[in-house]
Coordinates of C-alpha atoms in Angstrom, one line a residue:
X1 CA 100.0 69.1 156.7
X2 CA 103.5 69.7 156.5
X3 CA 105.2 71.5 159.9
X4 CA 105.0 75.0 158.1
X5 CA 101.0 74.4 158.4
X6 CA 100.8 74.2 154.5
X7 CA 98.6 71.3 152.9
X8 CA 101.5 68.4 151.9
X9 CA 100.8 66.8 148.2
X10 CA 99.9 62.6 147.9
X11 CA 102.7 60.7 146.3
X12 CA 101.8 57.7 144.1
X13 CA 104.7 56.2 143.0
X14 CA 103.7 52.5 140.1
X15 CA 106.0 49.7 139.3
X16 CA 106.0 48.3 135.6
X17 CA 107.6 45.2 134.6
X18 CA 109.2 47.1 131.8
X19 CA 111.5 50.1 133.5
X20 CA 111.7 51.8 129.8
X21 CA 107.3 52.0 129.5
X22 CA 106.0 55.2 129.6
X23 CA 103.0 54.9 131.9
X24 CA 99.6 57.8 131.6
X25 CA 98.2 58.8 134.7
X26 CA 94.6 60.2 135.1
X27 CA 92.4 61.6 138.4
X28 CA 89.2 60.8 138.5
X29 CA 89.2 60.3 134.4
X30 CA 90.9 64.0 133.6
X31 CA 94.9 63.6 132.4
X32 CA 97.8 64.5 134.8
X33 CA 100.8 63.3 133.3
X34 CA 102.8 60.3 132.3
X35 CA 106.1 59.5 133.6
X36 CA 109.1 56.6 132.2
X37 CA 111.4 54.6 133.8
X38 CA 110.7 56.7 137.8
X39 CA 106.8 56.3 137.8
X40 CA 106.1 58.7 140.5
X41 CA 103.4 61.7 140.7
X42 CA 102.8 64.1 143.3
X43 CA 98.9 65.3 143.9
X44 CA 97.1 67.2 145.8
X45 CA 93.6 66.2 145.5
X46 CA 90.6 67.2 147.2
X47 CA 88.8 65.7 150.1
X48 CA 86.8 62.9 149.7
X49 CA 86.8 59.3 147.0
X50 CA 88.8 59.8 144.1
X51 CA 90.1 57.1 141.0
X52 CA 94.0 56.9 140.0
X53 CA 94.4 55.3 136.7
X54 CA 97.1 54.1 135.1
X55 CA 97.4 53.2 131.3
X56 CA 100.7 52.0 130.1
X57 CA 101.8 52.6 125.9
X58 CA 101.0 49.0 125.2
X59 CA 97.0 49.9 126.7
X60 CA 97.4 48.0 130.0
X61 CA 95.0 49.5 132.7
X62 CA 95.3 49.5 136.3
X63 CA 93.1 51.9 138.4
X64 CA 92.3 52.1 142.5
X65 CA 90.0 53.9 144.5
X66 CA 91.1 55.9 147.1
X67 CA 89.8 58.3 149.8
X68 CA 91.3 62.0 150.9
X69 CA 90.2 62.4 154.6
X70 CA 89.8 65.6 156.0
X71 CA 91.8 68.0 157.5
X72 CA 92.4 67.9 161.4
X73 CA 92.5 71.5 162.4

C-alpha cells in the first residue's frame, strides 16, 4: 500500500538484448501491452499465482510465475 492507504501497482520492468525490439506482454494469457526500447509495465493484479509472459517481434518467449500475497490490514 502506498502511505495514502491506496493499493500500489507491481512494476515489471525486461531487458532485451536488442534495445530497438518491441516486446508483448500478457497476464495470465490475456494481452496488456507491449513496450520498445524502456520495457517497463505497471500492474495491479489480484491476489494469488499469476503468469507474466513476454513475447518479443522475432517470437522469443519468456514467461514466470509469480505470487500476489495478501493485503496486511
Amino acid at each position: 500500500k502506498n502511505l495514502d492507504e491506496n493499493r500500489s501497482r507491481t512494476v515489471f520492468e525486461a531487458a532485451h538484448s536488442n534495445p530497438e525490439a518491441l516486446v508483448y506482454w500478457h497476464l495470465d494469457g490475456d494481452y496488456i501491452g507491449s513496450t520498445k526500447k524502456q520495457h517497463v509495465m505497471e500492474l495491479n493484479p489480484s491476489v494469488g499465482l499469476h503468469k507474466i509472459t513476454l513475447v518479443d517481434e522475432f517470437g522469443e518467449r519468456l514467461q514466470r510465475n509469480f505470487e500476489i500475497l495478501a493485503e496486511d490490514d
